[in-house]
Amino acid sequence: MNGWVRVLLAAAAAATVVALSTASGSSAPRGIDDDCLACMCWASSNCSMPTQVCKMNSWGEVCGPWAITEPYWMDGGRLFGDFYRCVENWQCNEDTVRNYLKRYVTNPDAKCQDYARTHAGGPLGAWNDGTLSYWYSVKDCLDYSIFTPPTV
């Protein structure tokens, strides 16, 4: 399946979720809590601004304390108007992650697992087994209180 087909399927799935939650009259999602967000940061980078803000891995470039990609940043609102400028700034990173998750996690009963797996795997990440290892790292952080909240 080529990339455009995956993008179209993801968009269709997201639209279906929005339509179903609107039709059922359910309330808006509560949003991600600070502990979950901090543990996602910890699982992504030990919650520190990387010395080299961006790094290349086997599938592409990730940047900042939450290891975001440029397409993730775009979906998160294109804050600061420039990807590299944003990922060098703590608040811009956090706001991008919050915006991205607000956009794609539409279940009003969403839990940290839904947010973490969506962060790691994209709009359909909560249902992708490939995001479980990231979730387990976030869960360990929550269970054992091993996170350090980000500092600006």
GROMACS .gro file of N, CA and C in nm:
model
  456
    1MET      N    1   0.085  -0.116   0.000
    1MET     CA    2   0.000   0.000   0.000
    1MET      C    3   0.090   0.123   0.000
    2ASN      N    4   0.067   0.215  -0.094
    2ASN     CA    5   0.155   0.332  -0.100
    2ASN      C    6   0.117   0.434   0.006
    3GLY      N    7   0.203   0.534   0.026
    3GLY     CA    8   0.185   0.634   0.131
    3GLY      C    9   0.055   0.712   0.121
    4TRP      N   10   0.015   0.748   0.001
    4TRP     CA   11  -0.108   0.826  -0.015
    4TRP      C   12  -0.230   0.747   0.025
    5VAL      N   13  -0.231   0.619  -0.004
    5VAL     CA   14  -0.344   0.535   0.035
    5VAL      C   15  -0.353   0.530   0.187
    6ARG      N   16  -0.237   0.513   0.254
    6ARG     CA   17  -0.238   0.512   0.400
    6ARG      C   18  -0.287   0.643   0.457
    7VAL      N   19  -0.245   0.755   0.399
    7VAL     CA   20  -0.289   0.887   0.446
    7VAL      C   21  -0.440   0.900   0.429
    8LEU      N   22  -0.491   0.857   0.313
    8LEU     CA   23  -0.635   0.865   0.289
    8LEU      C   24  -0.713   0.775   0.384
    9LEU      N   25  -0.664   0.655   0.410
    9LEU     CA   26  -0.731   0.565   0.503
    9LEU      C   27  -0.730   0.623   0.644
   10ALA      N   28  -0.617   0.681   0.684
   10ALA     CA   29  -0.608   0.742   0.817
   10ALA      C   30  -0.706   0.859   0.829
   11ALA      N   31  -0.715   0.941   0.725
   11ALA     CA   32  -0.807   1.055   0.728
   11ALA      C   33  -0.951   1.007   0.734
   12ALA      N   34  -0.983   0.903   0.658
   12ALA     CA   35  -1.119   0.849   0.659
   12ALA      C   36  -1.154   0.792   0.797
   13ALA      N   37  -1.059   0.723   0.857
   13ALA     CA   38  -1.083   0.665   0.990
   13ALA      C   39  -1.103   0.776   1.094
   14ALA      N   40  -1.021   0.881   1.087
   14ALA     CA   41  -1.035   0.992   1.181
   14ALA      C   42  -1.169   1.062   1.162
   15ALA      N   43  -1.211   1.081   1.038
   15ALA     CA   44  -1.340   1.144   1.010
   15ALA      C   45  -1.454   1.059   1.062
   16THR      N   46  -1.442   0.928   1.049
   16THR     CA   47  -1.546   0.837   1.100
   16THR      C   48  -1.557   0.847   1.251
   17VAL      N   49  -1.443   0.850   1.320
   17VAL     CA   50  -1.444   0.861   1.465
   17VAL      C   51  -1.510   0.992   1.508
   18VAL      N   52  -1.476   1.102   1.440
   18VAL     CA   53  -1.535   1.231   1.472
   18VAL      C   54  -1.685   1.227   1.447
   19ALA      N   55  -1.727   1.172   1.334
   19ALA     CA   56  -1.869   1.165   1.300
   19ALA      C   57  -1.945   1.080   1.402
   20LEU      N   58  -1.888   0.968   1.442
   20LEU     CA   59  -1.955   0.882   1.539
   20LEU      C   60  -1.966   0.948   1.675
   21SER      N   61  -1.862   1.016   1.720
   21SER     CA   62  -1.870   1.080   1.850
   21SER      C   63  -1.964   1.199   1.847
   22THR      N   64  -1.973   1.269   1.734
   22THR     CA   65  -2.067   1.380   1.721
   22THR      C   66  -2.210   1.327   1.719
   23ALA      N   67  -2.233   1.220   1.644
   23ALA     CA   68  -2.366   1.162   1.632
   23ALA      C   69  -2.415   1.107   1.765
   24SER      N   70  -2.325   1.054   1.846
   24SER     CA   71  -2.367   0.997   1.973
   24SER      C   72  -2.384   1.102   2.081
   25GLY      N   73  -2.347   1.227   2.052
   25GLY     CA   74  -2.363   1.335   2.148
   25GLY      C   75  -2.263   1.330   2.261
   26SER      N   76  -2.155   1.257   2.244
   26SER     CA   77  -2.056   1.247   2.350
   26SER      C   78  -1.979   1.377   2.364
   27SER      N   79  -1.924   1.395   2.482
   27SER     CA   80  -1.851   1.519   2.509
   27SER      C   81  -1.713   1.515   2.446
   28ALA      N   82  -1.647   1.629   2.448
   28ALA     CA   83  -1.513   1.641   2.392
   28ALA      C   84  -1.414   1.568   2.482
   29PRO      N   85  -1.302   1.524   2.426
   29PRO     CA   86  -1.200   1.458   2.508
   29PRO      C   87  -1.148   1.552   2.616
   30ARG      N   88  -1.109   1.493   2.728
   30ARG     CA   89  -1.058   1.572   2.840
   30ARG      C   90  -0.922   1.630   2.808
   31GLY      N   91  -0.846   1.565   2.726
   31GLY     CA   92  -0.710   1.609   2.697
   31GLY      C   93  -0.612   1.529   2.780
   32ILE      N   94  -0.490   1.535   2.739
   32ILE     CA   95  -0.385   1.457   2.805
   32ILE      C   96  -0.347   1.522   2.937
   33ASP      N   97  -0.327   1.440   3.041
   33ASP     CA   98  -0.286   1.498   3.169
   33ASP      C   99  -0.135   1.518   3.171
   34ASP      N  100  -0.090   1.602   3.262
   34ASP     CA  101   0.051   1.641   3.267
   34ASP      C  102   0.144   1.523   3.297
   35ASP      N  103   0.102   1.430   3.385
   35ASP     CA  104   0.187   1.315   3.416
   35ASP      C  105   0.208   1.229   3.293
   36CYS      N  106   0.102   1.206   3.218
   36CYS     CA  107   0.114   1.125   3.096
   36CYS      C  108   0.207   1.195   2.997
   37LEU      N  109   0.188   1.324   2.978
   37LEU     CA  110   0.272   1.399   2.885
   37LEU      C  111   0.419   1.395   2.927
   38ALA      N  112   0.444   1.410   3.057
   38ALA     CA  113   0.581   1.406   3.108
   38ALA      C  114   0.642   1.267   3.087
   39CYS      N  115   0.564   1.162   3.107
   39CYS     CA  116   0.618   1.026   3.087
   39CYS      C  117   0.640   0.996   2.939
   40MET      N  118   0.559   1.054   2.852
   40MET     CA  119   0.585   1.040   2.709
   40MET      C  120   0.717   1.108   2.674
   41CYS      N  121   0.742   1.222   2.735
   41CYS     CA  122   0.869   1.292   2.714
   41CYS      C  123   0.984   1.205   2.766
   42TRP      N  124   0.966   1.147   2.883
   42TRP     CA  125   1.069   1.060   2.940
   42TRP      C  126   1.095   0.940   2.850
   43ALA      N  127   0.989   0.877   2.800
   43ALA     CA  128   1.005   0.759   2.714
   43ALA      C  129   1.069   0.795   2.580
   44SER      N  130   1.053   0.920   2.538
   44SER     CA  131   1.109   0.963   2.409
   44SER      C  132   1.254   1.008   2.419
   45SER      N  133   1.293   1.069   2.534
   45SER     CA  134   1.428   1.128   2.540
   45SER      C  135   1.483   1.140   2.682
   46ASN      N  136   1.427   1.068   2.778
   46ASN     CA  137   1.459   1.091   2.919
   46ASN      C  138   1.421   1.232   2.960
   47CYS      N  139   1.332   1.290   2.884
   47CYS     CA  140   1.279   1.425   2.905
   47CYS      C  141   1.389   1.529   2.919
   48SER      N  142   1.476   1.529   2.822
   48SER     CA  143   1.578   1.633   2.815
   48SER      C  144   1.586   1.680   2.671
   49MET      N  145   1.621   1.804   2.655
   49MET     CA  146   1.641   1.855   2.520
   49MET      C  147   1.769   1.791   2.467
   50PRO      N  148   1.758   1.712   2.361
   50PRO     CA  149   1.878   1.646   2.309
   50PRO      C  150   1.987   1.747   2.273
   51THR      N  151   2.112   1.710   2.299
   51THR     CA  152   2.224   1.797   2.263
   51THR      C  153   2.219   1.828   2.114
   52GLN      N  154   2.201   1.725   2.036
   52GLN     CA  155   2.175   1.742   1.893
   52GLN      C  156   2.023   1.732   1.882
   53VAL      N  157   1.955   1.844   1.861
   53VAL     CA  158   1.809   1.851   1.869
   53VAL      C  159   1.741   1.750   1.777
   54CYS      N  160   1.798   1.726   1.661
   54CYS     CA  161   1.740   1.629   1.567
   54CYS      C  162   1.838   1.515   1.544
   55LYS      N  163   1.780   1.397   1.524
   55LYS     CA  164   1.865   1.282   1.490
   55LYS      C  165   1.793   1.200   1.385
   56MET      N  166   1.872   1.132   1.305
   56MET     CA  167   1.819   1.048   1.199
   56MET      C  168   1.816   0.905   1.252
   57ASN      N  169   1.703   0.839   1.235
   57ASN     CA  170   1.697   0.696   1.267
   57ASN      C  171   1.664   0.620   1.139
   58SER      N  172   1.635   0.493   1.151
   58SER     CA  173   1.618   0.409   1.032
   58SER      C  174   1.503   0.452   0.942
   59TRP      N  175   1.403   0.521   0.994
   59TRP     CA  176   1.287   0.559   0.913
   59TRP      C  177   1.272   0.709   0.893
   60GLY      N  178   1.358   0.790   0.953
   60GLY     CA  179   1.349   0.933   0.931
   60GLY      C  180   1.403   1.014   1.047
   61GLU      N  181   1.387   1.144   1.036
   61GLU     CA  182   1.439   1.238   1.134
   61GLU      C  183   1.337   1.263   1.245
   62VAL      N  184   1.384   1.259   1.369
   62VAL     CA  185   1.302   1.294   1.485
   62VAL      C  186   1.375   1.402   1.563
   63CYS      N  187   1.296   1.490   1.624
   63CYS     CA  188   1.357   1.606   1.689
   63CYS      C  189   1.289   1.639   1.822
   64GLY      N  190   1.368   1.700   1.910
   64GLY     CA  191   1.317   1.751   2.035
   64GLY      C  192   1.292   1.644   2.140
   65PRO      N  193   1.249   1.688   2.259
   65PRO     CA  194   1.232   1.596   2.371
   65PRO      C  195   1.120   1.494   2.353
   66TRP      N  196   1.025   1.519   2.264
   66TRP     CA  197   0.919   1.422   2.237
   66TRP      C  198   0.944   1.348   2.106
   67ALA      N  199   1.060   1.368   2.046
   67ALA     CA  200   1.100   1.297   1.923
   67ALA      C  201   0.992   1.309   1.815
   68ILE      N  202   0.960   1.432   1.778
   68ILE     CA  203   0.856   1.454   1.677
   68ILE      C  204   0.919   1.466   1.538
   69THR      N  205   0.837   1.440   1.439
   69THR     CA  206   0.880   1.452   1.300
   69THR      C  207   0.820   1.579   1.240
   70GLU      N  208   0.868   1.617   1.124
   70GLU     CA  209   0.813   1.737   1.060
   70GLU      C  210   0.665   1.719   1.025
   71PRO      N  211   0.621   1.603   0.970
   71PRO     CA  212   0.477   1.588   0.945
   71PRO      C  213   0.394   1.594   1.074
   72TYR      N  214   0.447   1.542   1.185
   72TYR     CA  215   0.379   1.550   1.315
   72TYR      C  216   0.363   1.698   1.353
   73TRP      N  217   0.471   1.774   1.340
   73TRP     CA  218   0.469   1.918   1.369
   73TRP      C  219   0.364   1.988   1.283
   74MET      N  220   0.355   1.952   1.156
   74MET     CA  221   0.254   2.012   1.068
   74MET      C  222   0.114   1.984   1.120
   75ASP      N  223   0.088   1.859   1.156
   75ASP     CA  224  -0.043   1.822   1.209
   75ASP      C  225  -0.069   1.885   1.345
   76GLY      N  226   0.037   1.921   1.415
   76GLY     CA  227   0.026   1.985   1.546
   76GLY      C  228   0.013   2.135   1.540
   77GLY      N  229  -0.001   2.192   1.422
   77GLY     CA  230  -0.030   2.334   1.409
   77GLY      C  231   0.077   2.421   1.349
   78ARG      N  232   0.189   2.364   1.307
   78ARG     CA  233   0.297   2.443   1.245
   78ARG      C  234   0.340   2.562   1.332
   79LEU      N  235   0.353   2.536   1.460
   79LEU     CA  236   0.386   2.643   1.555
   79LEU      C  237   0.524   2.703   1.525
   80PHE      N  238   0.538   2.828   1.554
   80PHE     CA  239   0.658   2.908   1.528
   80PHE      C  240   0.684   2.926   1.379
   81GLY      N  241   0.601   2.863   1.294
   81GLY     CA  242   0.616   2.878   1.149
   81GLY      C  243   0.737   2.810   1.088
   82ASP      N  244   0.818   2.744   1.169
   82ASP     CA  245   0.938   2.677   1.120
   82ASP      C  246   0.965   2.557   1.209
   83PHE      N  247   0.973   2.439   1.150
   83PHE     CA  248   0.991   2.315   1.225
   83PHE      C  249   1.115   2.319   1.314
   84TYR      N  250   1.229   2.355   1.257
   84TYR     CA  251   1.354   2.350   1.334
   84TYR      C  252   1.358   2.454   1.445
   85ARG      N  253   1.296   2.567   1.422
   85ARG     CA  254   1.288   2.668   1.527
   85ARG      C  255   1.200   2.617   1.641
   86CYS      N  256   1.090   2.550   1.605
   86CYS     CA  257   0.997   2.497   1.706
   86CYS      C  258   1.063   2.390   1.791
   87VAL      N  259   1.129   2.293   1.728
   87VAL     CA  260   1.181   2.180   1.805
   87VAL      C  261   1.297   2.218   1.897
   88GLU      N  262   1.351   2.337   1.881
   88GLU     CA  263   1.456   2.385   1.972
   88GLU      C  264   1.396   2.451   2.096
   89ASN      N  265   1.264   2.464   2.101
   89ASN     CA  266   1.196   2.535   2.209
   89ASN      C  267   1.105   2.440   2.286
   90TRP      N  268   1.122   2.434   2.418
   90TRP     CA  269   1.042   2.343   2.501
   90TRP      C  270   0.893   2.364   2.484
   91GLN      N  271   0.849   2.488   2.500
   91GLN     CA  272   0.706   2.514   2.497
   91GLN      C  273   0.646   2.482   2.361
   92CYS      N  274   0.719   2.511   2.255
   92CYS     CA  275   0.670   2.480   2.121
   92CYS      C  276   0.656   2.329   2.102
   93ASN      N  277   0.752   2.251   2.153
   93ASN     CA  278   0.743   2.105   2.149
   93ASN      C  279   0.618   2.057   2.221
   94GLU      N  280   0.600   2.103   2.344
   94GLU     CA  281   0.486   2.060   2.424
   94GLU      C  282   0.354   2.099   2.359
   95ASP      N  283   0.344   2.222   2.313
   95ASP     CA  284   0.220   2.268   2.249
   95ASP      C  285   0.191   2.190   2.122
   96THR      N  286   0.295   2.156   2.047
   96THR     CA  287   0.277   2.076   1.925
   96THR      C  288   0.221   1.939   1.960
   97VAL      N  289   0.277   1.875   2.062
   97VAL     CA  290   0.229   1.743   2.104
   97VAL      C  291   0.085   1.752   2.150
   98ARG      N  292   0.054   1.850   2.234
   98ARG     CA  293  -0.085   1.866   2.282
   98ARG      C  294  -0.181   1.889   2.165
   99ASN      N  295  -0.144   1.975   2.071
   99ASN     CA  296  -0.230   2.002   1.955
   99ASN      C  297  -0.251   1.877   1.871
  100TYR      N  298  -0.143   1.804   1.847
  100TYR     CA  299  -0.150   1.682   1.766
  100TYR      C  300  -0.245   1.582   1.832
  101LEU      N  301  -0.229   1.561   1.961
  101LEU     CA  302  -0.311   1.464   2.031
  101LEU      C  303  -0.457   1.510   2.041
  102LYS      N  304  -0.477   1.638   2.057
  102LYS     CA  305  -0.615   1.691   2.059
  102LYS      C  306  -0.683   1.665   1.924
  103ARG      N  307  -0.605   1.674   1.817
  103ARG     CA  308  -0.659   1.653   1.683
  103ARG      C  309  -0.695   1.506   1.659
  104TYR      N  310  -0.611   1.414   1.705
  104TYR     CA  311  -0.628   1.274   1.668
  104TYR      C  312  -0.689   1.184   1.775
  105VAL      N  313  -0.685   1.223   1.900
  105VAL     CA  314  -0.748   1.141   2.005
  105VAL      C  315  -0.882   1.206   2.037
  106THR      N  316  -0.987   1.150   1.981
  106THR     CA  317  -1.120   1.213   1.991
  106THR      C  318  -1.213   1.141   2.088
  107ASN      N  319  -1.172   1.029   2.142
  107ASN     CA  320  -1.255   0.955   2.236
  107ASN      C  321  -1.261   1.032   2.369
  108PRO      N  322  -1.381   1.067   2.416
  108PRO     CA  323  -1.389   1.142   2.542
  108PRO      C  324  -1.342   1.061   2.662
  109ASP      N  325  -1.332   0.930   2.648
  109ASP     CA  326  -1.285   0.844   2.756
  109ASP      C  327  -1.141   0.801   2.737
  110ALA      N  328  -1.067   0.871   2.653
  110ALA     CA  329  -0.928   0.834   2.623
  110ALA      C  330  -0.844   0.832   2.751
  111LYS      N  331  -0.755   0.736   2.755
  111LYS     CA  332  -0.662   0.719   2.866
  111LYS      C  333  -0.521   0.750   2.816
  112CYS      N  334  -0.426   0.753   2.908
  112CYS     CA  335  -0.288   0.781   2.871
  112CYS      C  336  -0.239   0.686   2.763
  113GLN      N  337  -0.279   0.560   2.771
  113GLN     CA  338  -0.237   0.463   2.671
  113GLN      C  339  -0.279   0.507   2.531
  114ASP      N  340  -0.400   0.560   2.516
  114ASP     CA  341  -0.448   0.606   2.385
  114ASP      C  342  -0.361   0.721   2.334
  115TYR      N  343  -0.329   0.814   2.423
  115TYR     CA  344  -0.247   0.929   2.384
  115TYR      C  345  -0.105   0.885   2.348
  116ALA      N  346  -0.046   0.801   2.432
  116ALA     CA  347   0.092   0.759   2.409
  116ALA      C  348   0.104   0.680   2.279
  117ARG      N  349   0.012   0.589   2.256
  117ARG     CA  350   0.021   0.506   2.136
  117ARG      C  351  -0.009   0.587   2.010
  118THR      N  352  -0.096   0.688   2.020
  118THR     CA  353  -0.121   0.776   1.906
  118THR      C  354   0.003   0.861   1.879
  119HIS      N  355   0.065   0.910   1.984
  119HIS     CA  356   0.188   0.988   1.969
  119HIS      C  357   0.295   0.904   1.897
  120ALA      N  358   0.309   0.780   1.937
  120ALA     CA  359   0.414   0.694   1.881
  120ALA      C  360   0.380   0.642   1.742
  121GLY      N  361   0.252   0.623   1.712
  121GLY     CA  362   0.217   0.555   1.588
  121GLY      C  363   0.127   0.631   1.493
  122GLY      N  364   0.098   0.756   1.523
  122GLY     CA  365   0.013   0.833   1.434
  122GLY      C  366  -0.135   0.816   1.463
  123PRO      N  367  -0.219   0.870   1.377
  123PRO     CA  368  -0.364   0.871   1.402
  123PRO      C  369  -0.424   0.734   1.433
  124LEU      N  370  -0.368   0.627   1.379
  124LEU     CA  371  -0.420   0.493   1.406
  124LEU      C  372  -0.329   0.415   1.500
  125GLY      N  373  -0.235   0.483   1.564
  125GLY     CA  374  -0.137   0.417   1.649
  125GLY      C  375  -0.195   0.346   1.770
  126ALA      N  376  -0.308   0.392   1.820
  126ALA     CA  377  -0.367   0.329   1.938
  126ALA      C  378  -0.408   0.185   1.910
  127TRP      N  379  -0.423   0.150   1.785
  127TRP     CA  380  -0.464   0.015   1.746
  127TRP      C  381  -0.350  -0.064   1.681
  128ASN      N  382  -0.230  -0.010   1.682
  128ASN     CA  383  -0.116  -0.072   1.616
  128ASN      C  384  -0.027  -0.140   1.720
  129ASP      N  385  -0.008  -0.271   1.707
  129ASP     CA  386   0.076  -0.344   1.802
  129ASP      C  387   0.218  -0.290   1.810
  130GLY      N  388   0.263  -0.224   1.705
  130GLY     CA  389   0.398  -0.167   1.702
  130GLY      C  390   0.418  -0.055   1.802
  131THR      N  391   0.310  -0.002   1.859
  131THR     CA  392   0.322   0.108   1.956
  131THR      C  393   0.320   0.058   2.101
  132LEU      N  394   0.305  -0.071   2.120
  132LEU     CA  395   0.296  -0.124   2.256
  132LEU      C  396   0.424  -0.105   2.336
  133SER      N  397   0.540  -0.123   2.275
  133SER     CA  398   0.665  -0.109   2.352
  133SER      C  399   0.681   0.035   2.402
  134TYR      N  400   0.642   0.132   2.320
  134TYR     CA  401   0.647   0.272   2.366
  134TYR      C  402   0.551   0.290   2.483
  135TRP      N  403   0.429   0.237   2.470
  135TRP     CA  404   0.332   0.249   2.578
  135TRP      C  405   0.386   0.186   2.706
  136TYR      N  406   0.451   0.070   2.697
  136TYR     CA  407   0.504   0.005   2.817
  136TYR      C  408   0.610   0.092   2.885
  137SER      N  409   0.689   0.163   2.807
  137SER     CA  410   0.786   0.257   2.867
  137SER      C  411   0.715   0.370   2.939
  138VAL      N  412   0.611   0.424   2.877
  138VAL     CA  413   0.533   0.532   2.940
  138VAL      C  414   0.467   0.478   3.067
  139LYS      N  415   0.411   0.359   3.060
  139LYS     CA  416   0.343   0.299   3.175
  139LYS      C  417   0.440   0.276   3.290
  140ASP      N  418   0.560   0.225   3.261
  140ASP     CA  419   0.661   0.209   3.366
  140ASP      C  420   0.691   0.341   3.433
  141CYS      N  421   0.704   0.444   3.354
  141CYS     CA  422   0.730   0.578   3.407
  141CYS      C  423   0.619   0.620   3.502
  142LEU      N  424   0.494   0.599   3.461
  142LEU     CA  425   0.379   0.636   3.545
  142LEU      C  426   0.373   0.550   3.671
  143ASP      N  427   0.390   0.419   3.653
  143ASP     CA  428   0.378   0.326   3.766
  143ASP      C  429   0.484   0.348   3.872
  144TYR      N  430   0.604   0.385   3.831
  144TYR     CA  431   0.715   0.398   3.925
  144TYR      C  432   0.756   0.543   3.950
  145SER      N  433   0.676   0.637   3.900
  145SER     CA  434   0.703   0.781   3.921
  145SER      C  435   0.848   0.817   3.889
  146ILE      N  436   0.895   0.774   3.772
  146ILE     CA  437   1.035   0.798   3.737
  146ILE      C  438   1.055   0.913   3.639
  147PHE      N  439   0.950   0.990   3.616
  147PHE     CA  440   0.964   1.100   3.521
  147PHE      C  441   1.011   1.226   3.590
  148THR      N  442   1.071   1.312   3.512
  148THR     CA  443   1.107   1.445   3.556
  148THR      C  444   1.028   1.541   3.468
  149PRO      N  445   0.938   1.619   3.525
  149PRO     CA  446   0.861   1.709   3.441
  149PRO      C  447   0.954   1.801   3.363
  150PRO      N  448   0.918   1.830   3.238
  150PRO     CA  449   1.002   1.917   3.157
  150PRO      C  450   1.018   2.055   3.220
  151THR      N  451   1.135   2.110   3.202
  151THR     CA  452   1.159   2.247   3.250
  151THR      C  453   1.187   2.333   3.129
  152VAL      N  454   1.138   2.453   3.135
  152VAL     CA  455   1.153   2.546   3.022
  152VAL      C  456   1.286   2.615   3.031
   0.00000   0.00000   0.00000
